[in-house]
XYZ file of C-alpha atoms in Angstrom:
480
model
C 114.537 171.364 249.668
C 112.943 169.698 246.621
C 109.354 170.220 245.449
C 108.375 167.181 243.382
C 105.396 167.306 241.015
C 104.278 165.688 237.764
C 105.684 167.934 235.036
C 103.472 166.216 232.444
C 100.271 167.255 234.228
C 99.071 170.687 233.129
C 97.788 173.162 235.693
C 98.799 174.480 239.096
C 100.581 172.140 241.528
C 100.646 173.254 245.166
C 102.471 172.225 248.323
C 103.303 173.676 251.734
C 106.617 173.814 253.589
C 106.275 173.832 257.381
C 109.188 175.206 259.444
C 108.574 173.738 262.897
C 109.962 175.513 265.957
C 112.458 173.689 268.201
C 111.742 175.964 271.168
C 108.916 178.153 272.366
C 110.716 181.349 271.395
C 110.194 180.776 267.657
C 106.829 180.622 265.931
C 106.176 177.819 263.468
C 106.188 179.146 259.893
C 104.421 177.800 256.808
C 105.492 178.653 253.267
C 103.156 177.850 250.373
C 104.736 176.607 247.152
C 103.269 176.306 243.685
C 104.392 175.155 240.268
C 102.630 176.073 237.060
C 102.699 173.800 234.002
C 101.246 174.758 230.617
C 101.523 173.762 226.966
C 104.867 174.008 225.217
C 103.165 176.079 222.492
C 100.918 178.026 224.893
C 99.550 181.423 223.888
C 101.287 184.414 225.480
C 101.031 188.207 225.417
C 103.274 190.881 226.955
C 101.949 193.942 225.008
C 105.407 195.042 223.883
C 105.118 197.090 220.655
C 106.864 195.823 217.542
C 108.611 199.166 216.954
C 110.081 201.809 219.244
C 107.536 204.301 220.575
C 108.138 207.847 221.769
C 108.105 208.454 225.506
C 104.616 209.050 226.914
C 102.767 207.717 223.874
C 100.080 205.021 223.950
C 100.102 201.977 221.668
C 97.269 199.995 220.166
C 96.196 196.717 221.715
C 97.426 193.565 219.966
C 95.238 191.971 217.302
C 91.900 190.497 218.503
C 92.021 192.234 221.893
C 89.206 194.729 222.505
C 88.618 197.408 225.119
C 86.716 200.513 226.084
C 89.356 203.054 227.135
C 91.939 200.737 228.678
C 95.159 202.512 227.654
C 98.278 200.550 226.768
C 101.229 202.563 228.064
C 104.691 201.986 229.458
C 104.707 202.435 233.225
C 107.340 204.449 234.997
C 109.678 203.232 237.731
C 109.862 199.635 239.003
C 107.091 197.051 238.994
C 105.457 195.840 242.211
C 107.440 192.596 242.433
C 110.709 194.518 242.202
C 109.664 196.910 244.965
C 108.817 193.945 247.190
C 112.240 192.449 246.632
C 110.811 189.508 244.677
C 112.570 190.044 241.357
C 111.040 191.927 238.478
C 112.448 195.086 236.968
C 111.532 198.208 235.090
C 107.848 198.416 234.272
C 106.908 197.422 230.738
C 103.994 198.043 228.411
C 100.628 197.013 229.829
C 96.970 198.021 229.450
C 95.543 199.844 232.475
C 92.410 201.642 233.596
C 91.437 204.105 236.309
C 87.675 203.537 236.063
C 85.540 200.419 236.486
C 83.234 201.794 233.776
C 85.635 200.391 231.164
C 86.415 196.832 230.137
C 89.225 194.861 228.513
C 88.538 191.586 226.620
C 91.059 188.962 225.529
C 91.113 187.228 222.137
C 89.381 183.848 221.865
C 91.493 181.091 223.450
C 90.828 177.402 223.738
C 91.380 175.160 226.717
C 90.519 171.780 228.109
C 88.959 171.446 231.532
C 91.671 172.124 234.136
C 93.997 174.086 231.824
C 95.434 177.270 233.315
C 95.895 180.824 232.005
C 98.300 182.832 234.164
C 98.694 186.612 234.112
C 100.019 189.348 236.390
C 97.789 192.059 237.873
C 99.389 195.285 239.181
C 96.816 196.748 241.578
C 98.010 199.933 243.246
C 94.970 201.228 245.150
C 91.978 199.729 243.387
C 90.668 196.314 242.362
C 90.302 193.962 239.403
C 87.115 192.088 238.435
C 87.499 188.983 236.272
C 84.747 187.484 234.085
C 84.785 184.707 231.484
C 82.586 183.468 228.654
C 82.677 180.290 226.554
C 81.733 180.227 222.891
C 77.958 180.012 222.656
C 77.318 181.648 226.059
C 75.026 184.672 225.952
C 76.313 186.270 229.169
C 79.573 186.688 231.047
C 80.207 184.630 234.195
C 81.761 186.421 237.179
C 84.891 184.638 238.448
C 86.502 186.759 241.188
C 87.626 190.172 242.447
C 91.286 190.824 243.282
C 92.609 193.674 245.440
C 96.341 192.970 245.726
C 99.077 192.779 243.093
C 99.871 189.169 242.279
C 100.086 186.471 239.627
C 96.564 185.206 238.937
C 95.717 181.729 237.670
C 92.451 181.242 235.783
C 91.560 177.520 235.616
C 89.176 176.447 232.841
C 86.043 174.932 234.469
C 85.078 173.097 231.251
C 86.605 172.396 227.850
C 85.833 175.078 225.289
C 86.721 178.338 223.544
C 87.138 181.146 226.107
C 87.332 184.907 226.378
C 88.214 186.746 229.611
C 86.906 190.188 230.498
C 88.473 192.605 232.995
C 87.022 195.645 234.751
C 88.415 197.584 237.696
C 90.103 200.712 238.920
C 93.770 201.683 239.274
C 94.870 198.374 237.803
C 96.914 196.996 234.915
C 97.359 193.451 233.566
C 100.369 191.935 231.818
C 102.436 188.840 231.020
C 99.712 186.415 229.923
C 100.690 182.809 229.255
C 98.599 179.640 228.936
C 95.721 178.102 226.992
C 96.090 177.854 223.191
C 95.250 179.850 220.101
C 92.020 178.497 218.591
C 92.578 175.812 215.991
C 90.787 175.408 212.664
C 87.246 174.040 212.812
C 86.400 170.745 211.120
C 82.621 170.648 210.562
C 80.897 167.229 210.373
C 77.167 166.850 209.741
C 74.527 164.148 210.086
C 72.775 162.765 207.009
C 73.597 160.972 203.765
C 73.372 164.282 201.897
C 76.556 165.390 203.692
C 78.554 162.230 202.913
C 80.798 163.867 200.300
C 81.301 166.982 202.451
C 82.249 164.900 205.512
C 84.707 162.861 203.435
C 86.338 166.060 202.120
C 86.630 167.480 205.655
C 88.279 164.316 206.982
C 90.662 164.158 204.020
C 91.606 167.847 204.341
C 92.270 167.776 208.089
C 93.558 164.214 208.548
C 96.464 163.949 210.997
C 96.028 167.627 211.974
C 95.066 169.182 215.302
C 91.629 170.763 214.953
C 88.446 171.657 216.767
C 85.506 169.503 215.640
C 81.913 170.638 215.470
C 79.596 167.638 214.934
C 75.850 168.287 215.088
C 74.867 164.830 216.361
C 73.598 164.985 219.952
C 73.084 161.912 222.135
C 70.400 162.343 224.781
C 68.385 160.360 227.277
C 64.586 160.666 227.181
C 63.151 163.020 229.795
C 59.686 162.215 231.137
C 57.014 164.682 232.214
C 57.960 164.237 235.889
C 61.561 165.239 235.147
C 63.071 161.752 235.451
C 65.170 160.208 232.677
C 64.877 157.028 230.618
C 68.329 155.852 229.426
C 68.919 155.721 225.685
C 71.550 153.765 223.728
C 73.401 154.755 220.544
C 76.129 153.283 218.360
C 79.011 155.685 217.697
C 82.271 155.688 215.716
C 84.191 158.979 215.625
C 87.203 160.040 213.496
C 88.838 161.623 216.562
C 89.476 160.734 220.192
C 86.607 161.872 222.415
C 87.284 162.555 226.088
C 84.495 160.869 228.062
C 85.797 161.783 231.523
C 83.312 164.480 232.483
C 80.350 162.253 231.559
C 81.730 159.121 233.204
C 82.674 160.822 236.476
C 79.100 161.943 237.164
C 77.507 158.689 235.922
C 75.816 160.543 233.084
C 76.844 158.060 230.381
C 78.810 154.843 229.842
C 80.603 153.299 226.873
C 80.511 149.615 225.900
C 81.889 147.373 223.179
C 80.362 144.194 221.787
C 82.122 141.046 223.066
C 79.799 138.027 222.751
C 77.007 136.650 220.598
C 74.970 134.421 222.877
C 73.042 132.098 220.552
C 70.952 130.336 223.191
C 69.374 133.544 224.537
C 69.693 135.415 221.219
C 71.762 138.237 222.711
C 74.558 140.517 221.601
C 76.432 141.084 224.873
C 78.205 144.407 225.450
C 80.794 144.838 228.214
C 82.226 148.104 229.603
C 85.267 149.292 227.677
C 88.675 148.863 229.316
C 89.134 152.639 229.223
C 85.824 154.160 230.407
C 86.975 157.756 229.895
C 88.063 157.731 226.240
C 86.362 156.860 222.967
C 89.267 156.183 220.606
C 89.218 157.356 217.006
C 88.105 154.700 214.542
C 86.618 152.318 217.125
C 82.939 151.467 217.494
C 81.091 151.959 220.789
C 77.664 151.522 222.263
C 76.988 154.700 224.253
C 74.372 154.546 227.001
C 73.150 157.999 228.065
C 71.594 157.863 231.542
C 70.470 161.505 231.791
C 70.813 164.793 229.950
C 72.636 164.944 226.642
C 76.112 164.563 225.140
C 77.496 166.913 222.517
C 80.007 165.062 220.338
C 81.918 168.209 219.341
C 85.507 168.370 220.614
C 88.486 170.722 220.841
C 92.195 170.184 220.254
C 91.910 166.706 218.726
C 93.667 164.978 215.831
C 91.376 164.009 212.956
C 91.878 160.484 211.607
C 90.753 159.058 208.271
C 91.313 155.473 209.423
C 88.722 153.121 210.856
C 90.368 150.407 212.952
C 90.428 147.399 210.608
C 91.364 144.736 213.167
C 88.338 145.527 215.302
C 86.959 143.664 218.269
C 86.356 139.961 217.643
C 82.918 138.857 218.828
C 83.005 135.286 220.173
C 80.295 132.692 220.219
C 79.207 132.542 223.848
C 79.799 134.289 227.142
C 79.061 130.984 228.880
C 81.615 129.065 226.772
C 84.270 131.703 227.495
C 83.558 131.957 231.226
C 83.139 128.259 232.040
C 85.034 126.402 229.310
C 87.594 128.965 228.126
C 86.385 128.660 224.528
C 86.889 131.685 222.298
C 85.454 130.985 218.853
C 85.179 134.163 216.710
C 81.815 134.493 214.976
C 82.163 138.030 213.628
C 83.472 141.507 214.377
C 82.227 144.667 216.055
C 83.158 147.491 213.666
C 82.603 151.139 212.886
C 82.187 153.264 209.778
C 82.710 156.914 208.824
C 80.625 156.487 205.662
C 77.096 155.218 205.168
C 76.815 151.609 203.953
C 74.173 150.702 201.370
C 71.682 147.903 201.943
C 73.234 145.881 199.092
C 76.747 146.102 200.544
C 75.461 145.418 204.074
C 73.562 142.348 202.833
C 76.645 141.023 201.046
C 78.823 141.544 204.120
C 76.287 140.048 206.578
C 75.982 143.247 208.596
C 73.579 143.625 211.527
C 72.249 147.013 212.697
C 70.533 148.018 215.927
C 66.806 148.728 215.800
C 64.917 151.313 217.800
C 63.639 148.572 220.143
C 67.208 147.516 220.975
C 67.154 144.352 218.901
C 69.636 143.679 216.109
C 68.596 142.584 212.630
C 70.512 141.581 209.546
C 70.296 143.923 206.550
C 68.374 142.575 203.563
C 68.333 143.679 199.945
C 66.460 142.611 196.868
C 62.808 142.190 195.935
C 60.398 142.530 198.866
C 63.036 143.612 201.375
C 62.814 146.848 203.359
C 65.566 149.032 201.963
C 67.801 150.899 204.436
C 71.314 152.315 204.593
C 73.514 152.159 207.695
C 74.240 155.787 208.583
C 77.768 157.186 208.865
C 79.681 157.348 212.171
C 77.888 154.270 213.580
C 78.836 150.842 214.870
C 77.663 147.478 213.538
C 78.175 143.714 213.793
C 79.590 141.882 210.762
C 78.921 138.152 210.947
C 81.660 135.763 209.883
C 79.651 133.934 207.197
C 80.747 133.368 203.600
C 79.610 136.218 201.370
C 79.638 133.862 198.404
C 76.566 131.928 199.582
C 73.074 133.043 198.513
C 71.323 135.598 200.690
C 68.756 133.049 201.855
C 71.532 130.711 203.041
C 73.330 133.526 204.827
C 70.119 134.588 206.576
C 69.418 130.999 207.615
C 72.911 130.727 209.097
C 72.076 133.499 211.587
C 68.288 133.401 212.009
C 66.097 135.806 213.906
C 66.977 138.944 215.838
C 69.238 139.447 218.849
C 68.592 141.470 221.988
C 71.047 144.069 223.290
C 72.521 143.038 226.648
C 74.726 145.394 228.680
C 76.388 143.135 231.229
C 77.452 145.843 233.695
C 73.933 147.217 234.143
C 71.987 143.979 233.566
C 69.855 145.863 231.063
C 68.603 144.469 227.784
C 66.103 145.204 225.053
C 62.672 143.678 225.507
C 60.945 143.443 222.147
C 63.005 140.579 220.706
C 62.071 137.769 223.101
C 60.358 136.839 226.332
C 63.523 137.075 228.454
C 63.709 140.883 228.400
C 63.956 142.408 231.870
C 64.167 146.168 231.473
C 61.394 148.141 229.820
C 62.818 151.499 230.918
C 65.242 151.782 228.001
C 65.193 153.603 224.662
C 67.336 152.923 221.614
C 68.273 155.172 218.734
C 66.149 154.674 215.655
C 63.899 157.497 214.485
C 62.813 155.844 211.259
C 59.599 157.232 209.747
C 58.684 154.269 207.552
C 58.965 151.286 209.878
C 58.675 151.072 213.640
C 61.410 148.457 214.024
C 64.026 149.468 211.483
C 67.690 149.247 212.496
C 68.831 152.230 214.568
C 70.694 154.934 212.693
C 69.593 153.452 209.354
C 68.486 155.887 206.710
C 65.277 154.827 204.884
C 65.623 154.559 201.103
C 62.319 152.861 200.228
C 62.206 152.506 196.447
C 58.837 153.693 195.155
C 59.631 153.684 191.438
C 61.056 150.653 189.604
C 63.682 150.933 186.912
C 60.926 150.593 184.258
C 59.013 153.535 185.735
C 56.354 151.532 187.588
C 55.296 153.286 190.793
C 55.107 151.427 194.104
C 53.204 152.462 197.233
C 53.902 151.720 200.908
C 52.109 152.135 204.211
C 53.760 153.896 207.175
C 55.205 150.581 208.378
C 57.128 150.171 205.114
C 54.916 147.397 203.712
C 54.299 147.480 199.978
C 50.645 147.982 198.988
C 48.862 146.266 196.089
C 48.156 149.562 194.391
C 47.586 153.270 194.902
C 45.142 153.776 197.810
C 41.937 155.755 197.248
C 42.231 157.322 200.707
C 44.336 157.263 203.869
C 48.039 157.900 204.501
C 50.709 156.228 202.367
C 54.214 156.710 200.886
C 54.612 157.614 197.210
C 57.973 158.534 195.636
C 59.535 158.955 199.086
C 56.871 161.377 200.321
C 53.997 160.956 202.789
C 50.638 161.426 201.075
C 47.396 162.145 202.996
C 44.011 161.694 201.242
């Protein structure tokens, strides 16, 4: 008999063998089979002491285990599997307890959703309670109670950093294998003030397996009646981000820019070919339908490379669909670093505003000054950077709506053809209501010669210092 399963797929694989009777004198039998697959470098623990210990003595628990009066001793006689004729041998070192008033807690271990931690429980006349807790949880979650000796498989319900807790009576646990030792943490932070720190982190951990903690959260907008208004963001991450758990429950979708439709003034986004993975270095438009997404990740490889041959944006969806014309007009790109207004102007970069429209960055006298924030996506138009700014702006006039083809949803404030008002777009800019999304305001209130300038809350320069009201002076909001 052969039990075939995918050896590349981690977790428990199960099957059943049915022995059918050929006459009424024999009862049909069913035998359950299972195969367990874990990481090649999986964490394991068998509690064997490093040095020889005198008979009858206890040993300390291994590093990072903790307990209240679970004693680690060497059992006498044969283990349960050996007594049942199922292999095994002389009992080895294992922590045990005779009272459910005590607890045993594992070290921190990391796992992805569906990963398995296997261990053996020797239960002579009592029981074993199993609890788990993920990093950040305040309380333990009860998993199960076991009353017979057996191999136990704990399957991670979500991706995260775990600890398991055991309580029980007349029970011991041993032979742990599965999950992984926690990796180093790479900490990324939002804001231009963290640009140098983020660059150092990426350089230090590039090409290494790490856990990433990134404090940017993508969320839909919840209304007073509990319903959600979808919200769109541009995202470029220096690591692969598993989108499966969000995609499977229709909580969020990922898109990439494909077309610039000049007639309707639209940037058209289509669903990505792989809806369950945001690849490192690639730019995405993320649409959050409900709840929120945490962009932190575990067991990923950090990359310092933004994909430089990014998605070509072509001139027209209509021309491609009906006439098979594919004329590149620019590229959909991402960045790990913020981009200044001067550089963005020179490169003909467009950013997304908080109304869902896209506008070209401007620099120079009289222009609203903004930086494109790090870890975002943008459109770079294919127009000569050698021409004057006024000529470049004239080559691509006006603003463009955001159109997501799969959902037939588009921004509404950039033209009369908008159809979906129940949409929000990232762009919490304090100085102007329609600044590009994810763009950090850097309004210049003091000229190089020391002359002060004053602005209203919409970012418009005032003729002089107001006698009363609310205005911006030297980057600060002033109320008179």
